[in-house]
Amino acid sequence: TGYAIFQVKFQALMFRPFVNEVIDAKVARCNHLGIVAHAGPFEIFVSRLQMFDDGEPDFDAARESWMSPDKLSEIKEGSKVRVQLITVDREEGRWSTVGKMAGDFLGSIEDEED
């Protein structure tokens, strides 16, 4: 008859970002416009204007890092950050997201030992 029945077992981890969701990400690149961080399968762009509540951050081109206005927090490639998603869009199979770190409990987070 050509019919076949197969029993298949699998596990899947589903991850879909939502607007206003707060997630942890790892900084991939820093430039004079802001940072690009990775969280799972997508990139999050955070503008320099959305990084800190208390003023304009300083960009150090030689070190490719951002320094908070109070000079207590440095964000560079490899840093872990907590970001709130402002926009979430999916085009041509890729996620495009914009986030912010200005706000309570957002921004640079300490590395945790496992």
mmCIF file of C-alpha atoms in Angstrom:
data_model
loop_
_atom_site.group_PDB
_atom_site.id
_atom_site.type_symbol
_atom_site.label_atom_id
_atom_site.label_comp_id
_atom_site.label_asym_id
_atom_site.label_seq_id
_atom_site.Cartn_x
_atom_site.Cartn_y
_atom_site.Cartn_z
ATOM 1 C CA THR A 1 0.000 0.000 0.000
ATOM 2 C CA GLY A 2 2.972 2.352 0.456
ATOM 3 C CA TYR A 3 1.893 3.531 3.926
ATOM 4 C CA ALA A 4 4.340 3.496 6.804
ATOM 5 C CA ILE A 5 4.041 4.443 10.461
ATOM 6 C CA PHE A 6 7.074 5.453 12.483
ATOM 7 C CA GLN A 7 7.309 6.147 16.182
ATOM 8 C CA VAL A 8 9.691 9.009 16.856
ATOM 9 C CA LYS A 9 10.785 10.456 20.198
ATOM 10 C CA PHE A 10 12.497 13.826 20.430
ATOM 11 C CA GLN A 11 13.129 16.731 22.745
ATOM 12 C CA ALA A 12 13.009 20.376 21.680
ATOM 13 C CA LEU A 13 13.975 23.561 23.407
ATOM 14 C CA MET A 14 11.838 26.392 22.090
ATOM 15 C CA PHE A 15 13.017 29.980 22.344
ATOM 16 C CA ARG A 16 11.008 32.922 21.066
ATOM 17 C CA PRO A 17 11.690 36.507 22.168
ATOM 18 C CA PHE A 18 8.881 38.891 23.082
ATOM 19 C CA VAL A 19 8.735 42.684 23.331
ATOM 20 C CA ASN A 20 9.537 43.926 26.879
ATOM 21 C CA GLU A 21 11.093 40.570 27.819
ATOM 22 C CA VAL A 22 14.245 40.797 29.947
ATOM 23 C CA ILE A 23 16.998 38.364 28.969
ATOM 24 C CA ASP A 24 20.699 37.813 29.607
ATOM 25 C CA ALA A 25 23.068 38.079 26.653
ATOM 26 C CA LYS A 26 26.790 38.048 25.878
ATOM 27 C CA VAL A 27 28.393 41.047 24.160
ATOM 28 C CA ALA A 28 29.778 40.145 20.731
ATOM 29 C CA ARG A 29 30.898 43.561 19.438
ATOM 30 C CA CYS A 30 31.306 47.134 20.654
ATOM 31 C CA ASN A 31 31.542 50.181 18.410
ATOM 32 C CA HIS A 32 30.892 53.914 18.633
ATOM 33 C CA LEU A 33 27.144 53.398 18.021
ATOM 34 C CA GLY A 34 26.530 50.867 20.792
ATOM 35 C CA ILE A 35 26.861 47.139 21.356
ATOM 36 C CA VAL A 36 25.709 43.939 19.694
ATOM 37 C CA ALA A 37 24.966 41.057 22.040
ATOM 38 C CA HIS A 38 23.984 37.437 21.376
ATOM 39 C CA ALA A 39 21.226 35.574 23.183
ATOM 40 C CA GLY A 40 20.532 32.182 21.730
ATOM 41 C CA PRO A 41 19.985 32.323 17.961
ATOM 42 C CA PHE A 42 19.631 36.082 17.628
ATOM 43 C CA GLU A 43 21.509 39.353 17.969
ATOM 44 C CA ILE A 44 20.417 42.313 20.070
ATOM 45 C CA PHE A 45 21.549 45.830 19.238
ATOM 46 C CA VAL A 46 21.711 48.300 22.144
ATOM 47 C CA SER A 47 22.265 51.925 21.206
ATOM 48 C CA ARG A 48 24.645 54.071 23.283
ATOM 49 C CA LEU A 49 21.614 56.197 24.143
ATOM 50 C CA GLN A 50 19.881 53.200 25.757
ATOM 51 C CA MET A 51 22.814 51.942 27.859
ATOM 52 C CA PHE A 52 22.713 53.878 31.125
ATOM 53 C CA ASP A 53 20.112 55.933 33.016
ATOM 54 C CA ASP A 54 22.440 58.536 34.432
ATOM 55 C CA GLY A 55 24.089 60.105 31.387
ATOM 56 C CA GLU A 56 26.086 59.523 28.242
ATOM 57 C CA PRO A 57 28.576 56.617 28.416
ATOM 58 C CA ASP A 58 32.176 56.966 27.206
ATOM 59 C CA PHE A 59 33.481 54.839 24.324
ATOM 60 C CA ASP A 60 37.154 53.864 24.404
ATOM 61 C CA ALA A 61 38.106 53.067 20.794
ATOM 62 C CA ALA A 62 41.509 51.627 21.733
ATOM 63 C CA ARG A 63 39.969 49.065 24.113
ATOM 64 C CA GLU A 64 36.671 48.817 22.180
ATOM 65 C CA SER A 65 34.661 49.166 25.350
ATOM 66 C CA TRP A 66 31.986 51.356 26.920
ATOM 67 C CA MET A 67 32.381 52.899 30.360
ATOM 68 C CA SER A 68 29.435 54.027 32.469
ATOM 69 C CA PRO A 69 29.215 57.740 33.310
ATOM 70 C CA ASP A 70 30.139 56.979 36.948
ATOM 71 C CA LYS A 71 33.164 54.903 35.752
ATOM 72 C CA LEU A 72 32.060 51.868 37.804
ATOM 73 C CA SER A 73 30.935 49.588 34.968
ATOM 74 C CA GLU A 74 32.776 48.607 31.771
ATOM 75 C CA ILE A 75 31.098 46.775 28.896
ATOM 76 C CA LYS A 76 33.314 45.072 26.324
ATOM 77 C CA GLU A 77 33.380 41.980 24.122
ATOM 78 C CA GLY A 78 32.599 38.931 26.253
ATOM 79 C CA SER A 79 30.765 40.861 28.980
ATOM 80 C CA LYS A 80 27.422 39.548 30.176
ATOM 81 C CA VAL A 81 24.534 41.998 30.126
ATOM 82 C CA ARG A 82 20.868 41.981 31.081
ATOM 83 C CA VAL A 83 18.749 43.576 28.339
ATOM 84 C CA GLN A 84 15.086 44.476 27.923
ATOM 85 C CA LEU A 85 13.860 43.944 24.349
ATOM 86 C CA ILE A 86 12.244 47.013 22.753
ATOM 87 C CA THR A 87 11.524 45.613 19.280
ATOM 88 C CA VAL A 88 11.461 42.056 17.965
ATOM 89 C CA ASP A 89 11.201 41.337 14.246
ATOM 90 C CA ARG A 90 11.768 38.296 12.053
ATOM 91 C CA GLU A 91 12.796 38.846 8.441
ATOM 92 C CA GLU A 92 14.143 36.297 5.976
ATOM 93 C CA GLY A 93 14.649 33.670 8.667
ATOM 94 C CA ARG A 94 16.679 35.945 10.996
ATOM 95 C CA TRP A 95 15.660 37.627 14.223
ATOM 96 C CA SER A 96 16.264 41.370 14.398
ATOM 97 C CA THR A 97 16.003 42.854 17.878
ATOM 98 C CA VAL A 98 16.722 46.155 19.571
ATOM 99 C CA GLY A 99 17.136 46.362 23.326
ATOM 100 C CA LYS A 100 17.898 48.714 26.166
ATOM 101 C CA MET A 101 19.984 48.468 29.303
ATOM 102 C CA ALA A 102 18.817 51.697 30.921
ATOM 103 C CA GLY A 103 16.541 50.748 33.790
ATOM 104 C CA ASP A 104 16.363 49.030 37.133
ATOM 105 C CA PHE A 105 18.187 45.679 37.280
ATOM 106 C CA LEU A 106 19.427 46.007 33.664
ATOM 107 C CA GLY A 107 22.967 46.412 32.347
ATOM 108 C CA SER A 108 26.222 44.654 33.110
ATOM 109 C CA ILE A 109 25.931 41.532 35.264
ATOM 110 C CA GLU A 110 28.657 39.710 37.133
ATOM 111 C CA ASP A 111 30.064 36.446 35.804
ATOM 112 C CA GLU A 112 28.716 33.560 37.842
ATOM 113 C CA GLU A 113 30.801 30.470 38.479
ATOM 114 C CA ASP A 114 28.983 27.209 37.719
#
